[in-house]
Structure formats: C-alpha cells, structure tokens
Amino acid sequence: LHFILKWSIIYQRGEHVKNIELLLDKKNQCDTLRGKQVIKNKYKSTGKPMFNGIAFQKFIEKINKIICRENIENELPVELKIGKVFFKDKATYILLEAVIYLLLRDYNVKLTLSITPKIDGLYDGDIKKSLIYKNKNTSLDKNKYINDFKKFNLELNHFRKIIIYKTIEENGIKLSVLSTELACFFKNYIDDDEYVDSLVEVLGELADNSLSHGESDCLIDINIETVYNRKNPSPNKYISLDIVIVNFDKKLLGDRIKDKFFNNDFKGSPKTEKLLNTALENHKSKFSESYTFDDFCNCASFQWRVSSRQSSSDSFAGTGLTTLIDGLINKSESVYCYVYSGNKIINFINGMVSLDENRFIGFNKENDFLNKIPDKSSITRSNYNLNGVLYNLNFIVKKEGVDNENG
C-alpha cells in the first residue's frame, strides 16, 4: 500500500475548474477604477506576517486593480511580493493557490511569486506540500503550475483531487471512486475502521454537496502529519488530519434552505419543517448584524434530516453533516474546524456541537438549537466574501486509533 500511494500521481487534462473566476470581481472593480490613475502591477504585503482573511481581502483588492489594466497583446509582468509569512490555516493558502491558478489560466500575465512561508508548530509538513511552497521565490511556469493545480495527487501523507462536475450518473461513479481512494489513504494511518468510515462518509457527502447542490467542481486537499501531545509529551504519537474541501459558486451554504422557507417547500419532511419553524420562531427576535436569518439557514443545514434536495424526507435526508459533528469532532483530541460561505463562518467548537434528543446541534453551550441562538464564538465573519462553500477541518487523533485513552 505504501508503494502504491507514493507513486499514484495522475493528471486531469483538458478540464477547467468551474466557477473559480468568482474568486475575483473584475467587472465591479474595473467600473470603480475607470478614469483613475494607473495602478502598479505589484502586490506587496504590509503589516503583520500573517496571511489571514484580512490579508487575503487586501490581496484580492490589489489583484482586481492589476487585472483591470491587463493588455491582451502584451504579457503583463506581475510580482506577488508576500515575503516572510505565516498562513493562518490550510484554507488560506489553498485559496491563494487558486487565485494564482486563475490568473495564469485566464489572464495574460507573467507571475513572480516572492514568498517565504514560515514553518512552525504542529503542521510542519503541511505547507511544504503546497504549490505555494514548491514555487516560492520563482517566476512561475504557467503550464506547469496549471497542470500541478489540477493534478490528482495520492501520496503517503498527501491527497489532492479536483472532482469535475458532470451528469448525475457520472458524479455518482466519481464519488464512489473517491470513497475507495479516501478509505485506502486514511487506513494507511488510522487503525480504527469506524473513525475512517465516518471520515469517508463525511467527505463523500461534502463532495456530493458541491456537485449536486452547488452544481460546481469540488477541490479536496488533505495532509496527514505525525504530531505529539504538547501538554503531555509521551511516546504516544498523534496525527493531524488537515482537510480543505471547497467549491466555487454563487449559491451559498444556506441558500437552498432559505428558499425552502420562502417557498414553504419542505415536501415529505413535516417533522423537520415543524422543528425548524419552531427554532426560527425562537431565534428571529434575536437576529442582529452578528446573527442573521442567513446564519440561521447555515446552521439549519447541519441539522439531522435537513437537506436542500427536493426529494428529501424525514427518513432519508441529511445525515452526513451530522456525522461530521457527532462522529469526528467529539471523538478527536483537538479540533480546529469551520465552514465558510459568503462572508459568514460557523466554527465547530468542542462543547458546543453535541447532538440533542432531536439529533440537532445548538452551536451553543446549552446544546439547544430549538430554543437558543448559537454562541457568539460559533458565528463569525470574514473580510473576504467567498462565492462558494469551504470547509477547513483539522482533527488530531491518536495514530493507533481514536478509542485509546488520551496520552
């Protein structure tokens, strides 16, 4: 298995990543810049050496300005001078990789990437697998970067795949293949079949959501690294599962749930409809800038038997995302997990994501979705508005299995 994983590298040729152009907002940006002074074709980071949501928004603003002055006939040299920097998490550098791919694919630019990612803490090997690290301080080869971005990479501790949206039948076949690949990948590190099965189920459903709900392609990038328990350094080794799943689309996480409320369209789900309407009635008096109806619909999408599918019912819908909460987060030594869509984020925090008697998740200390709104720490905002849905999932579990006592 080690040998197979190490050398299994396949290219996905001739496919474009659907909707990735939504990362930039060239039209609106160019309209606001019309008639103003020329912008230098260089991005230079300022402030703290942390690439997070604030830094990414500033980066996007600058890139939008640069591409407004693109000359189709003459290649435009562009320098991305980011310097020495920490990435807040895996999601941040995955999005940066995606913007660079988009620039090289759609615009007549010659990119130079001046960056020195700092290596620190639990995730030493994570950033080293990234395209950002592999192309640091270089003038990028357009064709090579584009191919590397789309490459299916299945190695000992790194899994990367872009699933291209096709027909329902083709999507089903691709998801079945994905499940087999993920099971082989995880079982190489995790000696706990139940935990692996939960991982595969969750990631399969998230990929399915991207394809069927968002009607968009799905990028999955996973790193597995060996780490130690910092509080009690012992021979018991732990592993860090660092996972990003993202699709790009104008449809956001809770949009179809919101449509069901507006259209009174919970056909086949009378029990679910009653529970959600009870929750909405109790929540709406607490709506504010920090917790809106959109946030409510985002949270509702994680509840048991809640689904945006037309054919959903009280008996056959919405289990995989609940499994994410019950089967993974509460069984992990430590977690850093969130879902990000538009400018809205739901943080999955230990102690606030247990299932109640209805198998609902409150995202609050009371563990009560029907009567209580989520905790302030569970609902946050990003400076950058993401067209699509992104999951950043980090679990730390024991290498020999998650059922052992903590070290």
mmCIF file of C-alpha atoms in Angstrom, residues 60-404:
data_model
loop_
_atom_site.group_PDB
_atom_site.id
_atom_site.type_symbol
_atom_site.label_atom_id
_atom_site.label_comp_id
_atom_site.label_asym_id
_atom_site.label_seq_id
_atom_site.Cartn_x
_atom_site.Cartn_y
_atom_site.Cartn_z
ATOM 1 C CA ILE A 60 -7.793 40.329 -3.813
ATOM 2 C CA GLU A 61 -8.438 44.086 -3.942
ATOM 3 C CA LYS A 62 -4.966 44.660 -5.345
ATOM 4 C CA ILE A 63 -5.212 41.813 -7.864
ATOM 5 C CA ASN A 64 -8.565 43.157 -9.105
ATOM 6 C CA LYS A 65 -6.916 46.519 -9.728
ATOM 7 C CA ILE A 66 -3.994 44.947 -11.574
ATOM 8 C CA ILE A 67 -6.087 42.847 -13.948
ATOM 9 C CA CYS A 68 -8.165 45.889 -14.884
ATOM 10 C CA ARG A 69 -5.164 47.192 -16.807
ATOM 11 C CA GLU A 70 -4.357 43.879 -18.496
ATOM 12 C CA ASN A 71 -3.026 44.266 -22.033
ATOM 13 C CA ILE A 72 -4.120 41.235 -24.057
ATOM 14 C CA GLU A 73 -1.479 41.750 -26.731
ATOM 15 C CA ASN A 74 1.480 42.168 -24.391
ATOM 16 C CA GLU A 75 2.162 39.884 -21.448
ATOM 17 C CA LEU A 76 1.946 41.840 -18.214
ATOM 18 C CA PRO A 77 4.642 41.077 -15.623
ATOM 19 C CA VAL A 78 3.150 40.904 -12.122
ATOM 20 C CA GLU A 79 5.089 40.469 -8.886
ATOM 21 C CA LEU A 80 3.377 38.986 -5.854
ATOM 22 C CA LYS A 81 5.664 40.118 -3.052
ATOM 23 C CA ILE A 82 4.308 38.490 0.085
ATOM 24 C CA GLY A 83 7.626 37.971 1.907
ATOM 25 C CA LYS A 84 8.053 36.015 5.139
ATOM 26 C CA VAL A 85 4.620 34.965 6.257
ATOM 27 C CA PHE A 86 2.633 32.562 8.415
ATOM 28 C CA PHE A 87 -0.561 31.197 6.923
ATOM 29 C CA LYS A 88 -3.434 31.199 9.385
ATOM 30 C CA ASP A 89 -4.557 27.771 8.224
ATOM 31 C CA LYS A 90 -4.668 25.419 5.279
ATOM 32 C CA ALA A 91 -7.705 27.143 3.740
ATOM 33 C CA THR A 92 -5.816 30.420 3.387
ATOM 34 C CA TYR A 93 -3.040 29.037 1.243
ATOM 35 C CA ILE A 94 -5.423 26.842 -0.769
ATOM 36 C CA LEU A 95 -7.345 29.993 -1.749
ATOM 37 C CA LEU A 96 -4.080 31.760 -2.610
ATOM 38 C CA GLU A 97 -3.087 28.807 -4.806
ATOM 39 C CA ALA A 98 -6.476 29.028 -6.523
ATOM 40 C CA VAL A 99 -6.146 32.754 -7.298
ATOM 41 C CA ILE A 100 -2.694 32.195 -8.790
ATOM 42 C CA TYR A 101 -4.101 29.345 -10.924
ATOM 43 C CA LEU A 102 -6.903 31.651 -12.111
ATOM 44 C CA LEU A 103 -4.506 34.461 -13.018
ATOM 45 C CA LEU A 104 -2.303 32.119 -15.025
ATOM 46 C CA ARG A 105 -5.262 30.425 -16.715
ATOM 47 C CA ASP A 106 -7.367 33.443 -17.691
ATOM 48 C CA TYR A 107 -5.052 36.434 -17.888
ATOM 49 C CA ASN A 108 -2.050 37.338 -19.984
ATOM 50 C CA VAL A 109 0.316 37.755 -17.054
ATOM 51 C CA LYS A 110 3.810 36.615 -16.116
ATOM 52 C CA LEU A 111 3.793 35.976 -12.384
ATOM 53 C CA THR A 112 6.726 36.141 -9.995
ATOM 54 C CA LEU A 113 5.987 34.776 -6.529
ATOM 55 C CA SER A 114 8.197 36.268 -3.817
ATOM 56 C CA ILE A 115 7.253 34.445 -0.651
ATOM 57 C CA THR A 116 8.924 32.594 2.205
ATOM 58 C CA PRO A 117 6.293 30.592 4.118
ATOM 59 C CA LYS A 118 7.316 30.238 7.758
ATOM 60 C CA ILE A 119 7.355 26.719 9.161
ATOM 61 C CA ASP A 120 6.194 26.454 12.756
ATOM 62 C CA GLY A 121 4.221 24.358 15.206
ATOM 63 C CA LEU A 122 2.186 21.224 14.673
ATOM 64 C CA TYR A 123 1.831 21.386 10.917
ATOM 65 C CA ASP A 124 5.446 21.461 9.728
ATOM 66 C CA GLY A 125 4.887 19.213 6.722
ATOM 67 C CA ASP A 126 1.592 20.742 5.619
ATOM 68 C CA ILE A 127 2.762 23.914 3.898
ATOM 69 C CA LYS A 128 5.723 22.055 2.375
ATOM 70 C CA LYS A 129 3.294 20.049 0.235
ATOM 71 C CA SER A 130 1.614 23.183 -1.108
ATOM 72 C CA LEU A 131 2.113 24.736 -4.532
ATOM 73 C CA ILE A 132 2.938 27.971 -2.721
ATOM 74 C CA TYR A 133 5.934 26.395 -1.017
ATOM 75 C CA LYS A 134 7.065 24.468 -4.087
ATOM 76 C CA ASN A 135 7.013 27.658 -6.181
ATOM 77 C CA LYS A 136 8.352 30.093 -3.588
ATOM 78 C CA ASN A 137 10.602 32.879 -4.855
ATOM 79 C CA THR A 138 10.323 31.881 -8.511
ATOM 80 C CA SER A 139 8.986 33.106 -11.817
ATOM 81 C CA LEU A 140 6.074 30.734 -12.371
ATOM 82 C CA ASP A 141 5.915 28.374 -15.333
ATOM 83 C CA LYS A 142 2.305 28.880 -16.471
ATOM 84 C CA ASN A 143 1.625 25.438 -17.944
ATOM 85 C CA LYS A 144 3.385 23.571 -15.150
ATOM 86 C CA TYR A 145 1.518 25.417 -12.398
ATOM 87 C CA ILE A 146 -1.851 24.926 -14.102
ATOM 88 C CA ASN A 147 -1.189 21.193 -14.510
ATOM 89 C CA ASP A 148 0.081 20.858 -10.936
ATOM 90 C CA PHE A 149 -3.008 22.631 -9.604
ATOM 91 C CA LYS A 150 -5.324 20.165 -11.386
ATOM 92 C CA LYS A 151 -3.196 17.099 -10.698
ATOM 93 C CA PHE A 152 -4.624 14.149 -8.779
ATOM 94 C CA ASN A 153 -2.014 13.534 -6.114
ATOM 95 C CA LEU A 154 -2.243 10.449 -3.893
ATOM 96 C CA GLU A 155 0.878 10.053 -1.785
ATOM 97 C CA LEU A 156 1.684 8.628 1.642
ATOM 98 C CA ASN A 157 0.557 11.718 3.552
ATOM 99 C CA HIS A 158 -0.982 13.993 0.923
ATOM 100 C CA PHE A 159 -4.249 13.585 -1.000
ATOM 101 C CA ARG A 160 -5.370 16.161 -3.549
ATOM 102 C CA LYS A 161 -8.124 15.808 -6.111
ATOM 103 C CA ILE A 162 -10.443 18.014 -8.140
ATOM 104 C CA ILE A 163 -13.750 16.329 -8.951
ATOM 105 C CA ILE A 164 -15.198 17.827 -12.124
ATOM 106 C CA TYR A 165 -18.969 18.343 -12.215
ATOM 107 C CA LYS A 166 -20.685 16.208 -14.867
ATOM 108 C CA THR A 167 -24.005 14.381 -15.077
ATOM 109 C CA ILE A 168 -25.721 12.853 -12.035
ATOM 110 C CA GLU A 169 -24.692 9.364 -13.153
ATOM 111 C CA GLU A 170 -21.066 10.332 -13.752
ATOM 112 C CA ASN A 171 -20.939 12.195 -10.449
ATOM 113 C CA GLY A 172 -22.142 9.071 -8.637
ATOM 114 C CA ILE A 173 -19.383 6.972 -10.164
ATOM 115 C CA LYS A 174 -16.764 9.588 -9.278
ATOM 116 C CA LEU A 175 -17.963 9.783 -5.680
ATOM 117 C CA SER A 176 -17.825 6.002 -5.353
ATOM 118 C CA VAL A 177 -14.228 6.016 -6.607
ATOM 119 C CA LEU A 178 -13.425 8.888 -4.232
ATOM 120 C CA SER A 179 -14.704 6.905 -1.238
ATOM 121 C CA THR A 180 -12.455 3.962 -2.117
ATOM 122 C CA GLU A 181 -9.431 6.230 -2.553
ATOM 123 C CA LEU A 182 -10.048 8.036 0.736
ATOM 124 C CA ALA A 183 -10.523 4.781 2.656
ATOM 125 C CA CYS A 184 -7.165 3.474 1.400
ATOM 126 C CA PHE A 185 -5.493 6.779 2.196
ATOM 127 C CA PHE A 186 -6.787 7.060 5.775
ATOM 128 C CA LYS A 187 -6.343 3.387 6.685
ATOM 129 C CA ASN A 188 -2.647 3.764 5.977
ATOM 130 C CA TYR A 189 -2.507 5.929 9.131
ATOM 131 C CA ILE A 190 -5.595 5.279 11.262
ATOM 132 C CA ASP A 191 -6.194 1.884 12.837
ATOM 133 C CA ASP A 192 -9.843 2.491 13.594
ATOM 134 C CA ASP A 193 -12.310 1.353 10.949
ATOM 135 C CA GLU A 194 -15.261 3.187 12.499
ATOM 136 C CA TYR A 195 -13.442 6.515 12.527
ATOM 137 C CA VAL A 196 -12.219 6.008 8.950
ATOM 138 C CA ASP A 197 -15.737 5.125 7.827
ATOM 139 C CA SER A 198 -17.025 8.348 9.431
ATOM 140 C CA LEU A 199 -14.335 10.393 7.685
ATOM 141 C CA VAL A 200 -15.107 8.848 4.322
ATOM 142 C CA GLU A 201 -18.864 9.341 4.784
ATOM 143 C CA VAL A 202 -18.488 12.978 5.739
ATOM 144 C CA LEU A 203 -16.047 13.884 2.972
ATOM 145 C CA GLY A 204 -18.143 11.995 0.451
ATOM 146 C CA GLU A 205 -21.253 13.946 1.433
ATOM 147 C CA LEU A 206 -19.410 17.270 1.348
ATOM 148 C CA ALA A 207 -18.111 16.446 -2.140
ATOM 149 C CA ASP A 208 -21.622 15.383 -3.173
ATOM 150 C CA ASN A 209 -22.988 18.688 -1.890
ATOM 151 C CA SER A 210 -20.520 20.553 -4.088
ATOM 152 C CA LEU A 211 -21.507 18.578 -7.160
ATOM 153 C CA SER A 212 -25.262 18.193 -6.728
ATOM 154 C CA HIS A 213 -26.250 21.203 -4.612
ATOM 155 C CA GLY A 214 -23.734 23.727 -5.920
ATOM 156 C CA GLU A 215 -23.543 22.200 -9.416
ATOM 157 C CA SER A 216 -19.863 23.009 -9.273
ATOM 158 C CA ASP A 217 -16.486 21.277 -9.169
ATOM 159 C CA CYS A 218 -15.003 20.217 -5.854
ATOM 160 C CA LEU A 219 -11.382 20.534 -4.708
ATOM 161 C CA ILE A 220 -10.230 18.254 -1.871
ATOM 162 C CA ASP A 221 -6.794 18.650 -0.292
ATOM 163 C CA ILE A 222 -5.723 16.578 2.722
ATOM 164 C CA ASN A 223 -2.485 16.321 4.692
ATOM 165 C CA ILE A 224 -1.689 13.812 7.418
ATOM 166 C CA GLU A 225 1.184 14.627 9.763
ATOM 167 C CA THR A 226 2.535 12.951 12.900
ATOM 168 C CA VAL A 227 2.434 15.240 15.948
ATOM 169 C CA TYR A 228 2.859 14.949 19.724
ATOM 170 C CA ASN A 229 0.571 15.899 22.586
ATOM 171 C CA ARG A 230 2.106 19.185 23.741
ATOM 172 C CA LYS A 231 0.549 19.095 27.228
ATOM 173 C CA ASN A 232 1.955 15.666 27.968
ATOM 174 C CA PRO A 233 4.801 14.746 25.571
ATOM 175 C CA SER A 234 4.786 10.961 25.657
ATOM 176 C CA PRO A 235 5.694 8.121 23.323
ATOM 177 C CA ASN A 236 2.060 8.070 22.201
ATOM 178 C CA LYS A 237 2.105 9.673 18.773
ATOM 179 C CA TYR A 238 -0.801 11.616 17.381
ATOM 180 C CA ILE A 239 -1.677 12.509 13.838
ATOM 181 C CA SER A 240 -3.067 15.753 12.493
ATOM 182 C CA LEU A 241 -5.651 15.455 9.730
ATOM 183 C CA ASP A 242 -5.704 18.757 7.850
ATOM 184 C CA ILE A 243 -8.532 18.876 5.309
ATOM 185 C CA VAL A 244 -9.917 21.517 2.957
ATOM 186 C CA ILE A 245 -12.933 20.957 0.721
ATOM 187 C CA VAL A 246 -14.064 23.887 -1.416
ATOM 188 C CA ASN A 247 -16.326 24.632 -4.342
ATOM 189 C CA PHE A 248 -16.846 27.977 -6.055
ATOM 190 C CA ASP A 249 -20.383 29.081 -6.840
ATOM 191 C CA LYS A 250 -22.804 31.962 -6.327
ATOM 192 C CA LYS A 251 -25.034 29.574 -4.359
ATOM 193 C CA LEU A 252 -24.015 29.821 -0.720
ATOM 194 C CA LEU A 253 -24.272 27.283 2.079
ATOM 195 C CA GLY A 254 -27.786 28.015 3.327
ATOM 196 C CA ASP A 255 -29.355 29.432 0.147
ATOM 197 C CA ARG A 256 -31.483 26.419 -0.726
ATOM 198 C CA ILE A 257 -32.655 26.001 2.867
ATOM 199 C CA LYS A 258 -33.619 29.679 2.753
ATOM 200 C CA ASP A 259 -35.533 29.062 -0.494
ATOM 201 C CA LYS A 260 -37.439 26.231 1.196
ATOM 202 C CA PHE A 261 -38.556 28.616 3.939
ATOM 203 C CA PHE A 262 -39.597 31.305 1.458
ATOM 204 C CA ASN A 263 -41.455 28.827 -0.764
ATOM 205 C CA ASN A 264 -42.859 26.675 2.069
ATOM 206 C CA ASP A 265 -41.250 23.732 0.291
ATOM 207 C CA PHE A 266 -40.426 21.059 2.885
ATOM 208 C CA LYS A 267 -42.372 18.396 0.967
ATOM 209 C CA GLY A 268 -42.072 14.962 2.562
ATOM 210 C CA SER A 269 -40.477 16.423 5.720
ATOM 211 C CA PRO A 270 -43.314 17.553 8.006
ATOM 212 C CA LYS A 271 -41.440 16.727 11.221
ATOM 213 C CA THR A 272 -38.297 18.547 10.085
ATOM 214 C CA GLU A 273 -40.376 21.521 8.900
ATOM 215 C CA LYS A 274 -42.122 21.769 12.285
ATOM 216 C CA LEU A 275 -38.851 21.661 14.241
ATOM 217 C CA LEU A 276 -37.152 24.244 12.022
ATOM 218 C CA ASN A 277 -40.140 26.599 12.189
ATOM 219 C CA THR A 278 -40.127 26.266 15.979
ATOM 220 C CA ALA A 279 -36.431 27.137 16.037
ATOM 221 C CA LEU A 280 -36.921 30.057 13.649
ATOM 222 C CA GLU A 281 -39.756 31.468 15.751
ATOM 223 C CA ASN A 282 -37.488 31.358 18.826
ATOM 224 C CA HIS A 283 -34.429 32.761 17.024
ATOM 225 C CA LYS A 284 -35.812 35.597 14.918
ATOM 226 C CA SER A 285 -36.290 38.013 17.837
ATOM 227 C CA LYS A 286 -32.525 37.700 18.432
ATOM 228 C CA PHE A 287 -31.466 38.390 14.829
ATOM 229 C CA SER A 288 -28.836 41.132 14.516
ATOM 230 C CA GLU A 289 -25.830 42.080 12.391
ATOM 231 C CA SER A 290 -23.840 39.320 14.072
ATOM 232 C CA TYR A 291 -26.561 36.664 13.754
ATOM 233 C CA THR A 292 -28.913 36.867 10.779
ATOM 234 C CA PHE A 293 -31.510 34.734 9.019
ATOM 235 C CA ASP A 294 -28.722 33.645 6.643
ATOM 236 C CA ASP A 295 -26.712 32.416 9.647
ATOM 237 C CA PHE A 296 -29.787 30.549 10.872
ATOM 238 C CA CYS A 297 -30.158 28.806 7.498
ATOM 239 C CA ASN A 298 -26.453 27.935 7.502
ATOM 240 C CA CYS A 299 -26.824 26.333 10.936
ATOM 241 C CA ALA A 300 -30.046 24.603 9.848
ATOM 242 C CA SER A 301 -28.182 22.869 7.012
ATOM 243 C CA PHE A 302 -26.247 20.845 9.629
ATOM 244 C CA GLN A 303 -29.298 19.505 11.423
ATOM 245 C CA TRP A 304 -30.431 15.891 11.285
ATOM 246 C CA ARG A 305 -32.661 15.109 8.278
ATOM 247 C CA VAL A 306 -32.374 18.650 6.943
ATOM 248 C CA SER A 307 -31.475 18.745 3.271
ATOM 249 C CA SER A 308 -31.663 21.194 0.385
ATOM 250 C CA ARG A 309 -32.584 18.388 -2.018
ATOM 251 C CA GLN A 310 -36.078 18.457 -3.497
ATOM 252 C CA SER A 311 -36.564 14.748 -2.742
ATOM 253 C CA SER A 312 -35.544 14.958 0.919
ATOM 254 C CA SER A 313 -37.734 13.441 3.627
ATOM 255 C CA ASP A 314 -37.871 12.906 7.381
ATOM 256 C CA SER A 315 -36.498 9.392 6.857
ATOM 257 C CA PHE A 316 -33.803 9.665 4.213
ATOM 258 C CA ALA A 317 -32.064 13.058 4.264
ATOM 259 C CA GLY A 318 -29.278 14.978 5.906
ATOM 260 C CA THR A 319 -27.134 12.536 7.917
ATOM 261 C CA GLY A 320 -23.567 13.050 6.726
ATOM 262 C CA LEU A 321 -23.081 16.570 8.087
ATOM 263 C CA THR A 322 -24.469 15.488 11.437
ATOM 264 C CA THR A 323 -21.935 12.665 11.379
ATOM 265 C CA LEU A 324 -19.261 15.340 10.989
ATOM 266 C CA ILE A 325 -20.287 16.709 14.370
ATOM 267 C CA ASP A 326 -21.017 13.521 16.272
ATOM 268 C CA GLY A 327 -18.533 11.051 14.800
ATOM 269 C CA LEU A 328 -15.429 13.177 14.288
ATOM 270 C CA ILE A 329 -15.242 16.386 16.325
ATOM 271 C CA ASN A 330 -16.307 14.953 19.670
ATOM 272 C CA LYS A 331 -14.020 11.926 19.263
ATOM 273 C CA SER A 332 -10.898 13.923 18.412
ATOM 274 C CA GLU A 333 -8.182 15.007 20.813
ATOM 275 C CA SER A 334 -8.326 18.531 19.419
ATOM 276 C CA VAL A 335 -10.093 20.257 16.551
ATOM 277 C CA TYR A 336 -9.937 23.441 14.513
ATOM 278 C CA CYS A 337 -12.896 23.255 12.167
ATOM 279 C CA TYR A 338 -15.141 25.728 10.422
ATOM 280 C CA VAL A 339 -17.323 26.176 7.353
ATOM 281 C CA TYR A 340 -17.041 29.417 5.379
ATOM 282 C CA SER A 341 -19.516 30.715 2.794
ATOM 283 C CA GLY A 342 -20.057 34.289 1.640
ATOM 284 C CA ASN A 343 -18.617 36.325 4.492
ATOM 285 C CA LYS A 344 -20.135 34.036 7.117
ATOM 286 C CA ILE A 345 -18.345 31.382 9.184
ATOM 287 C CA ILE A 346 -19.616 28.679 11.522
ATOM 288 C CA ASN A 347 -16.945 27.480 13.960
ATOM 289 C CA PHE A 348 -17.267 23.924 15.266
ATOM 290 C CA ILE A 349 -16.177 24.265 18.878
ATOM 291 C CA ASN A 350 -15.776 21.405 21.347
ATOM 292 C CA GLY A 351 -18.555 21.502 23.926
ATOM 293 C CA MET A 352 -20.977 23.269 21.573
ATOM 294 C CA VAL A 353 -21.507 20.631 18.911
ATOM 295 C CA SER A 354 -23.100 17.714 20.711
ATOM 296 C CA LEU A 355 -26.386 16.278 19.470
ATOM 297 C CA ASP A 356 -29.599 16.840 21.434
ATOM 298 C CA GLU A 357 -32.600 14.490 21.609
ATOM 299 C CA ASN A 358 -33.652 15.527 18.086
ATOM 300 C CA ARG A 359 -30.075 14.972 16.865
ATOM 301 C CA PHE A 360 -29.840 18.732 16.334
ATOM 302 C CA ILE A 361 -26.712 20.790 17.024
ATOM 303 C CA GLY A 362 -27.090 24.007 19.003
ATOM 304 C CA PHE A 363 -23.661 25.526 18.377
ATOM 305 C CA ASN A 364 -24.059 26.807 21.942
ATOM 306 C CA LYS A 365 -23.180 25.756 25.499
ATOM 307 C CA GLU A 366 -26.785 24.799 26.211
ATOM 308 C CA ASN A 367 -26.744 22.292 23.326
ATOM 309 C CA ASP A 368 -30.162 23.620 22.302
ATOM 310 C CA PHE A 369 -30.865 24.657 18.707
ATOM 311 C CA LEU A 370 -34.646 24.892 19.078
ATOM 312 C CA ASN A 371 -34.677 27.469 21.868
ATOM 313 C CA LYS A 372 -31.257 29.156 21.938
ATOM 314 C CA ILE A 373 -29.263 31.010 19.300
ATOM 315 C CA PRO A 374 -25.638 29.967 18.656
ATOM 316 C CA ASP A 375 -22.854 31.248 20.888
ATOM 317 C CA LYS A 376 -21.071 34.393 19.666
ATOM 318 C CA SER A 377 -17.863 32.420 19.206
ATOM 319 C CA SER A 378 -19.640 29.970 16.884
ATOM 320 C CA ILE A 379 -20.748 32.591 14.351
ATOM 321 C CA THR A 380 -18.081 34.911 12.947
ATOM 322 C CA ARG A 381 -17.380 36.960 9.833
ATOM 323 C CA SER A 382 -14.636 37.170 7.223
ATOM 324 C CA ASN A 383 -13.367 40.298 5.490
ATOM 325 C CA TYR A 384 -13.397 38.418 2.189
ATOM 326 C CA ASN A 385 -16.687 37.391 0.589
ATOM 327 C CA LEU A 386 -16.274 33.851 -0.751
ATOM 328 C CA ASN A 387 -18.530 32.803 -3.610
ATOM 329 C CA GLY A 388 -18.887 29.151 -2.678
ATOM 330 C CA VAL A 389 -18.527 26.893 0.337
ATOM 331 C CA LEU A 390 -15.257 26.000 2.053
ATOM 332 C CA TYR A 391 -14.673 23.523 4.872
ATOM 333 C CA ASN A 392 -11.445 23.785 6.847
ATOM 334 C CA LEU A 393 -11.250 20.674 9.039
ATOM 335 C CA ASN A 394 -8.409 19.810 11.382
ATOM 336 C CA PHE A 395 -8.611 16.793 13.696
ATOM 337 C CA ILE A 396 -5.869 15.495 15.981
ATOM 338 C CA VAL A 397 -6.275 11.824 16.877
ATOM 339 C CA LYS A 398 -4.092 9.016 18.160
ATOM 340 C CA LYS A 399 -2.208 7.261 15.421
ATOM 341 C CA GLU A 400 -3.060 3.797 16.729
ATOM 342 C CA GLY A 401 -6.766 4.632 16.918
ATOM 343 C CA VAL A 402 -9.215 7.066 18.470
ATOM 344 C CA ASP A 403 -10.601 4.699 21.119
ATOM 345 C CA ASN A 404 -7.486 4.659 23.298
#
